């Protein structure tokens, strides 16, 4: 029988408004699963404080003091959702047999954890939580999010459709993840690369319980670009295609002009020249931008900087050593 200690890892950035309720629900869920004998009594909910500016860490400390079921990881500063999640996963990896990651705002249905744990006990290594509908999202969030998945797909970044970062991973899968040492980490694209037995669990995505989204449109676009450039070189290939196309157009233009010249039909048209100069200039800048994007990635990777630094881990009792 595989070990059955479950850690639920929750990245938190300025989540004081939702944290007490989230902790309450997670606590209930963990106790219910323990009583059902599905998970061990060493199981925990682990909150990762991603350099919050509000009382998030104080709340986590309070939770930990009042109940050893709750533990915490305090990062040295704000490192963004993906890195915070990674810090939690890597800390939980040594203590747990399976780790579920979920958002702090209770948008991920806590009850889906049961089905995830069941699948783990059947021998599945990665269970993806997949949204069955987006009814509760605003029209704007829904359309932008779906455009996000389509664009990712078109640009060659394979992800699981409508799956965010709500998933269960076994310790073996986490050990695999630990070997992906890239700095530009896009978990949703990397996790499917790990392999092993995978499965999905459907759930209804709820509304943010309180507080506001930490992913405004600007961050979402940055996240999409991050995803595409860290998973695929298709945009670079598209530039090559574009280059061929422009070259072909210019050939046609040259032939056309030669014919016009031969038939004595030369006209003084600066408009067409001005337009093409701007068009070509724009395309060149765009192409350079895409190349720069990848070059920037390469630059960051070559520095090999740490992806997160942990200031403190609160996990007393039977779990870990620190
Ligand atoms: N988050 C984080 N660091 C950040 C931004 C967000 O740890 O810099 C966490 C946040 O606390 C939440 C999760 O990432 O638990 C998802 O954020 P949010 O719910 O705001 O995103 P949305 O659901 O609107 O896409
Ligand atoms: Mg949310």
Short mmCIF file of C-alpha atoms and ligand atoms in Angstrom, two decimals:
data_model
loop_
_atom_site.label_atom_id
_atom_site.label_comp_id
_atom_site.label_asym_id
_atom_site.label_seq_id
_atom_site.Cartn_x
_atom_site.Cartn_y
_atom_site.Cartn_z
CA UNK A 1 0.00 0.00 0.00
CA UNK A 2 1.46 3.39 -0.97
CA UNK A 3 1.90 6.02 1.71
CA UNK A 4 -1.07 8.26 2.13
CA UNK A 5 0.05 11.52 3.68
CA UNK A 6 -1.64 14.39 1.85
CA UNK A 7 -0.43 17.98 1.75
CA UNK A 8 -2.66 20.67 0.27
CA UNK A 9 -0.45 23.52 -0.93
CA UNK A 10 -2.02 26.95 -1.24
CA UNK A 11 -0.08 29.96 -2.56
CA UNK A 12 -1.30 33.16 -0.93
CA UNK A 13 -0.67 36.73 -1.99
CA UNK A 14 -2.58 39.35 0.02
CA UNK A 15 -5.31 36.88 0.88
CA UNK A 16 -6.24 38.02 4.41
CA UNK A 17 -9.87 38.35 3.28
CA UNK A 18 -10.28 34.69 2.35
CA UNK A 19 -7.67 32.84 4.38
CA UNK A 20 -9.64 32.11 7.58
CA UNK A 21 -12.53 30.65 5.61
CA UNK A 22 -10.22 28.72 3.29
CA UNK A 23 -8.37 27.25 6.27
CA UNK A 24 -11.66 26.29 7.89
CA UNK A 25 -12.85 24.44 4.78
CA UNK A 26 -9.52 22.73 4.20
CA UNK A 27 -9.38 21.69 7.84
CA UNK A 28 -12.81 20.12 7.58
CA UNK A 29 -11.89 18.36 4.38
CA UNK A 30 -8.66 16.95 5.82
CA UNK A 31 -10.42 15.70 8.97
CA UNK A 32 -13.16 14.06 6.94
CA UNK A 33 -10.59 12.27 4.79
CA UNK A 34 -8.64 11.20 7.89
CA UNK A 35 -11.77 9.84 9.50
CA UNK A 36 -12.54 7.92 6.35
CA UNK A 37 -9.06 6.40 6.61
CA UNK A 38 -8.03 7.65 3.20
CA UNK A 39 -5.21 9.90 4.34
CA UNK A 40 -2.81 9.69 7.25
CA UNK A 41 -3.05 11.84 10.39
CA UNK A 42 0.20 13.55 9.35
CA UNK A 43 -1.61 15.24 6.47
CA UNK A 44 -1.53 19.04 6.37
CA UNK A 45 -2.72 22.19 4.66
CA UNK A 46 0.34 24.22 3.73
CA UNK A 47 -0.02 27.94 3.04
CA UNK A 48 2.75 29.64 1.12
CA UNK A 49 2.99 33.35 1.80
CA UNK A 50 4.21 34.98 -1.40
CA UNK A 51 5.54 38.19 0.13
CA UNK A 52 2.11 39.53 1.01
CA UNK A 53 1.81 43.12 2.11
CA UNK A 54 -1.20 42.51 4.32
CA UNK A 55 -1.71 40.27 7.38
CA UNK A 56 -1.57 37.01 5.43
CA UNK A 57 1.54 35.66 7.19
CA UNK A 58 0.28 36.66 10.64
CA UNK A 59 -2.92 34.74 9.92
CA UNK A 60 -0.93 31.70 8.79
CA UNK A 61 1.19 31.83 11.96
CA UNK A 62 -1.98 32.03 14.02
CA UNK A 63 -3.49 29.05 12.22
CA UNK A 64 -0.34 27.02 12.78
CA UNK A 65 -0.26 27.84 16.49
CA UNK A 66 -3.89 26.93 17.01
CA UNK A 67 -3.78 23.70 15.04
CA UNK A 68 -0.85 21.59 13.82
CA UNK A 69 -3.01 20.64 10.84
CA UNK A 70 -1.98 23.96 9.31
CA UNK A 71 1.55 24.73 8.32
CA UNK A 72 3.18 27.60 6.49
CA UNK A 73 6.05 28.59 4.25
CA UNK A 74 7.13 32.23 4.17
CA UNK A 75 8.97 33.34 1.04
CA UNK A 76 11.63 36.01 1.18
CA UNK A 77 9.56 38.28 -1.10
CA UNK A 78 6.85 38.26 -3.75
CA UNK A 79 7.90 35.85 -6.52
CA UNK A 80 4.61 35.35 -8.33
CA UNK A 81 2.04 32.59 -8.28
CA UNK A 82 4.06 29.94 -10.17
CA UNK A 83 7.17 30.28 -8.06
CA UNK A 84 5.18 30.41 -4.84
CA UNK A 85 3.43 27.24 -5.86
CA UNK A 86 6.73 25.60 -6.74
CA UNK A 87 8.20 26.58 -3.37
CA UNK A 88 5.23 24.93 -1.66
CA UNK A 89 5.43 21.80 -3.80
CA UNK A 90 9.15 21.41 -3.23
CA UNK A 91 8.78 21.88 0.52
CA UNK A 92 5.86 19.47 0.74
CA UNK A 93 7.64 16.90 -1.43
CA UNK A 94 9.80 15.62 1.44
CA UNK A 95 6.89 15.34 3.82
CA UNK A 96 4.01 14.04 1.76
CA UNK A 97 3.11 11.12 -0.47
CA UNK A 98 0.67 13.19 -2.51
CA UNK A 99 0.27 16.93 -2.84
CA UNK A 100 -2.76 18.85 -4.03
CA UNK A 101 -2.23 22.44 -5.16
CA UNK A 102 -5.10 24.92 -5.13
CA UNK A 103 -5.81 28.64 -5.07
CA UNK A 104 -6.51 30.45 -1.83
CA UNK A 105 -9.75 32.03 -3.01
CA UNK A 106 -11.89 28.85 -2.88
CA UNK A 107 -12.60 29.04 -6.61
CA UNK A 108 -11.42 25.46 -6.86
CA UNK A 109 -14.08 23.19 -5.42
CA UNK A 110 -12.56 21.68 -2.26
CA UNK A 111 -14.79 18.62 -2.62
CA UNK A 112 -12.94 17.53 -5.76
CA UNK A 113 -10.05 16.53 -3.46
CA UNK A 114 -11.90 13.33 -2.53
CA UNK A 115 -11.99 12.13 -6.12
CA UNK A 116 -8.34 13.12 -6.58
CA UNK A 117 -7.25 11.14 -3.54
CA UNK A 118 -9.30 8.14 -4.72
CA UNK A 119 -7.51 8.21 -8.06
CA UNK A 120 -4.15 8.50 -6.31
CA UNK A 121 -4.98 5.45 -4.21
CA UNK A 122 -5.79 3.61 -7.45
CA UNK A 123 -2.23 4.33 -8.59
CA UNK A 124 -2.57 7.53 -10.64
CA UNK A 125 0.39 9.91 -10.30
CA UNK A 126 -1.06 13.16 -11.62
CA UNK A 127 -4.74 14.10 -11.38
CA UNK A 128 -5.76 17.28 -13.19
CA UNK A 129 -8.69 19.31 -11.90
CA UNK A 130 -10.60 20.42 -14.99
CA UNK A 131 -13.36 23.02 -14.97
CA UNK A 132 -16.58 21.60 -16.30
CA UNK A 133 -18.04 25.06 -16.90
CA UNK A 134 -17.18 28.68 -16.41
CA UNK A 135 -20.67 29.85 -15.61
CA UNK A 136 -19.61 31.75 -12.54
CA UNK A 137 -16.77 33.63 -14.22
CA UNK A 138 -17.56 37.05 -15.60
CA UNK A 139 -18.04 37.22 -19.39
CA UNK A 140 -14.75 39.07 -19.67
CA UNK A 141 -12.77 36.55 -17.60
CA UNK A 142 -14.32 33.64 -19.45
CA UNK A 143 -13.65 34.93 -22.96
CA UNK A 144 -10.14 36.11 -22.18
CA UNK A 145 -9.31 32.85 -20.42
CA UNK A 146 -10.62 30.73 -23.29
CA UNK A 147 -8.78 32.88 -25.82
CA UNK A 148 -5.71 32.23 -23.65
CA UNK A 149 -5.99 28.45 -24.03
CA UNK A 150 -6.68 28.70 -27.78
CA UNK A 151 -3.76 31.01 -28.36
CA UNK A 152 -1.45 28.77 -26.35
CA UNK A 153 -2.52 25.83 -28.44
CA UNK A 154 -2.12 27.67 -31.76
CA UNK A 155 1.36 28.77 -30.79
CA UNK A 156 2.45 25.28 -29.91
CA UNK A 157 2.24 25.31 -26.12
CA UNK A 158 0.41 22.19 -25.10
CA UNK A 159 -1.66 22.49 -21.96
CA UNK A 160 -4.63 20.66 -20.49
CA UNK A 161 -7.74 22.59 -21.60
CA UNK A 162 -9.51 24.44 -18.80
CA UNK A 163 -7.07 23.15 -16.23
CA UNK A 164 -5.46 25.77 -14.03
CA UNK A 165 -3.20 24.79 -11.15
CA UNK A 166 -5.65 22.63 -9.25
CA UNK A 167 -4.12 19.19 -9.35
CA UNK A 168 -2.81 16.26 -7.33
CA UNK A 169 0.72 15.04 -7.79
CA UNK A 170 2.30 11.98 -6.24
CA UNK A 171 5.71 12.19 -4.67
CA UNK A 172 7.14 10.42 -7.69
CA UNK A 173 5.68 13.06 -10.02
CA UNK A 174 7.07 15.80 -7.76
CA UNK A 175 10.51 14.22 -7.85
CA UNK A 176 10.17 14.37 -11.63
CA UNK A 177 9.15 18.02 -11.48
CA UNK A 178 12.18 18.80 -9.33
CA UNK A 179 14.39 17.76 -12.22
CA UNK A 180 12.98 20.51 -14.45
CA UNK A 181 15.34 23.18 -13.24
CA UNK A 182 14.30 25.96 -15.62
CA UNK A 183 13.91 29.43 -14.20
CA UNK A 184 11.12 30.41 -16.60
CA UNK A 185 8.74 27.97 -15.07
CA UNK A 186 5.28 27.46 -16.52
CA UNK A 187 3.86 24.63 -14.43
CA UNK A 188 0.80 23.94 -16.57
CA UNK A 189 3.01 23.14 -19.51
CA UNK A 190 5.73 21.33 -17.59
CA UNK A 191 3.58 18.95 -15.54
CA UNK A 192 2.18 17.16 -18.63
CA UNK A 193 5.79 16.56 -19.71
CA UNK A 194 6.43 14.50 -16.57
CA UNK A 195 4.25 11.65 -17.76
CA UNK A 196 3.32 8.63 -15.55
CA UNK A 197 -0.33 7.68 -15.15
CA UNK A 198 -2.59 10.70 -15.36
CA UNK A 199 -6.30 11.30 -15.05
CA UNK A 200 -8.73 14.20 -14.73
CA UNK A 201 -11.38 15.15 -12.22
CA UNK A 202 -14.08 17.60 -13.25
CA UNK A 203 -15.31 20.31 -10.95
CA UNK A 204 -17.37 23.48 -11.01
CA UNK A 205 -15.28 26.59 -10.70
CA UNK A 206 -16.86 28.92 -8.17
CA UNK A 207 -16.58 32.63 -7.70
CA UNK A 208 -13.73 34.21 -5.80
CA UNK A 209 -14.89 34.00 -2.19
CA UNK A 210 -13.62 37.46 -1.20
CA UNK A 211 -10.89 39.91 -2.11
CA UNK A 212 -9.97 40.62 -5.71
CA UNK A 213 -8.22 38.76 -8.50
CA UNK A 214 -4.45 38.94 -8.48
CA UNK A 215 -4.45 38.23 -12.20
CA UNK A 216 -5.58 41.37 -14.02
CA UNK A 217 -5.52 41.31 -17.84
CA UNK A 218 -1.98 42.66 -17.97
CA UNK A 219 -0.65 39.82 -15.84
CA UNK A 220 -2.68 37.31 -17.83
CA UNK A 221 -1.09 38.44 -21.09
CA UNK A 222 2.36 38.31 -19.53
CA UNK A 223 1.54 34.81 -18.24
CA UNK A 224 0.42 33.67 -21.71
CA UNK A 225 3.60 35.01 -23.30
CA UNK A 226 5.62 33.29 -20.60
CA UNK A 227 3.80 30.05 -21.33
CA UNK A 228 4.27 30.20 -25.08
CA UNK A 229 7.90 31.21 -25.06
CA UNK A 230 8.86 28.71 -22.40
CA UNK A 231 7.14 25.78 -24.11
CA UNK A 232 7.43 26.31 -27.83
CA UNK A 233 9.64 27.77 -30.55
CA UNK A 234 6.73 28.03 -32.97
CA UNK A 235 6.71 31.86 -32.96
CA UNK A 236 10.30 31.83 -34.20
CA UNK A 237 9.30 29.47 -36.97
CA UNK A 238 6.39 31.74 -37.84
CA UNK A 239 8.86 34.57 -38.34
CA UNK A 240 10.72 32.45 -40.87
CA UNK A 241 7.42 31.81 -42.64
CA UNK A 242 6.65 35.51 -42.62
CA UNK A 243 10.09 36.24 -44.02
CA UNK A 244 9.45 33.87 -46.93
CA UNK A 245 6.09 35.46 -47.58
CA UNK A 246 7.45 39.00 -47.64
CA UNK A 247 10.29 37.89 -49.89
CA UNK A 248 7.81 36.30 -52.28
CA UNK A 249 5.69 39.47 -52.36
CA UNK A 250 8.74 41.57 -53.14
CA UNK A 251 9.64 39.22 -56.02
CA UNK A 252 6.20 39.67 -57.52
CA UNK A 253 6.56 43.40 -57.06
CA UNK A 254 9.92 43.47 -58.82
CA UNK A 255 8.61 41.50 -61.78
CA UNK A 256 5.58 43.76 -61.98
CA UNK A 257 7.74 46.86 -61.95
CA UNK A 258 10.09 45.52 -64.61
CA UNK A 259 7.13 44.77 -66.86
CA UNK A 260 5.73 48.26 -66.26
CA UNK A 261 9.14 49.73 -67.09
CA UNK A 262 9.46 47.68 -70.25
CA UNK A 263 6.05 48.81 -71.44
CA UNK A 264 6.97 52.42 -70.69
CA UNK A 265 4.50 52.85 -67.86
CA UNK A 266 6.64 54.24 -65.02
CA UNK A 267 4.69 56.21 -62.41
CA UNK A 268 5.93 58.26 -59.52
CA UNK A 269 4.14 56.65 -56.58
CA UNK A 270 5.68 57.50 -53.26
CA UNK A 271 2.59 56.32 -51.38
CA UNK A 272 3.16 52.68 -52.17
CA UNK A 273 6.80 53.01 -51.21
CA UNK A 274 6.04 54.82 -47.97
CA UNK A 275 3.47 52.18 -47.04
CA UNK A 276 5.77 49.28 -47.73
CA UNK A 277 8.61 50.89 -45.79
CA UNK A 278 6.37 51.14 -42.75
CA UNK A 279 4.98 47.67 -43.24
CA UNK A 280 8.37 46.04 -43.60
CA UNK A 281 9.76 48.14 -40.75
CA UNK A 282 6.91 47.02 -38.52
CA UNK A 283 7.40 43.38 -39.40
CA UNK A 284 11.11 43.59 -38.75
CA UNK A 285 10.56 45.13 -35.35
CA UNK A 286 7.98 42.51 -34.50
CA UNK A 287 10.30 39.72 -35.57
CA UNK A 288 13.13 41.22 -33.57
CA UNK A 289 10.83 41.48 -30.58
CA UNK A 290 9.97 37.78 -30.73
CA UNK A 291 13.62 36.85 -31.06
CA UNK A 292 14.43 39.20 -28.19
CA UNK A 293 11.81 37.48 -26.07
CA UNK A 294 13.59 34.15 -26.48
CA UNK A 295 16.99 35.68 -26.09
CA UNK A 296 15.81 37.22 -22.83
CA UNK A 297 14.66 33.79 -21.66
CA UNK A 298 18.01 32.30 -22.54
CA UNK A 299 19.73 35.11 -20.66
CA UNK A 300 17.69 34.48 -17.53
CA UNK A 301 18.25 30.73 -17.74
CA UNK A 302 21.97 31.18 -18.12
CA UNK A 303 22.07 33.09 -14.85
CA UNK A 304 20.58 30.09 -13.07
CA UNK A 305 19.12 32.25 -10.32
CA UNK A 306 17.15 30.63 -7.51
CA UNK A 307 13.45 30.50 -8.22
CA UNK A 308 12.46 31.21 -4.65
CA UNK A 309 14.04 31.70 -1.25
CA UNK A 310 12.34 30.50 1.88
CA UNK A 311 12.47 32.68 4.96
CA UNK A 312 10.75 30.30 7.32
CA UNK A 313 8.87 27.02 7.38
CA UNK A 314 6.27 26.33 10.03
CA UNK A 315 5.57 22.64 10.16
CA UNK A 316 5.90 21.24 13.61
CA UNK A 317 4.92 17.82 14.84
CA UNK A 318 5.47 14.63 12.99
CA UNK A 319 6.10 16.10 9.55
CA UNK A 320 9.45 17.51 8.58
CA UNK A 321 12.63 18.41 10.30
CA UNK A 322 12.64 22.22 10.25
N1 LIG B 1 -0.88 34.45 -6.04
C1 LIG B 1 0.42 34.38 -5.52
N2 LIG B 1 1.34 35.32 -5.90
C2 LIG B 1 1.05 36.33 -6.77
C3 LIG B 1 -0.28 36.39 -7.31
C4 LIG B 1 -1.21 35.43 -6.93
O1 LIG B 1 0.72 33.48 -4.75
O2 LIG B 1 1.92 37.14 -7.05
C5 LIG B 1 -1.88 33.43 -5.64
C6 LIG B 1 -3.19 33.98 -5.08
O3 LIG B 1 -3.07 34.26 -3.71
C7 LIG B 1 -4.16 32.85 -5.37
C8 LIG B 1 -3.62 32.25 -6.65
O4 LIG B 1 -2.29 32.73 -6.79
O5 LIG B 1 -4.12 31.84 -4.37
C9 LIG B 1 -4.45 32.63 -7.86
O6 LIG B 1 -4.66 34.03 -7.90
P1 LIG B 1 -6.08 34.66 -8.24
O7 LIG B 1 -7.18 33.88 -7.58
O8 LIG B 1 -6.04 36.11 -7.89
O9 LIG B 1 -6.16 34.48 -9.82
P2 LIG B 1 -7.49 34.24 -10.71
O10 LIG B 1 -8.27 33.14 -10.07
O11 LIG B 1 -8.23 35.52 -10.71
O12 LIG B 1 -6.95 33.88 -12.06
MG1 LIG B 2 -8.86 33.06 -8.26
#
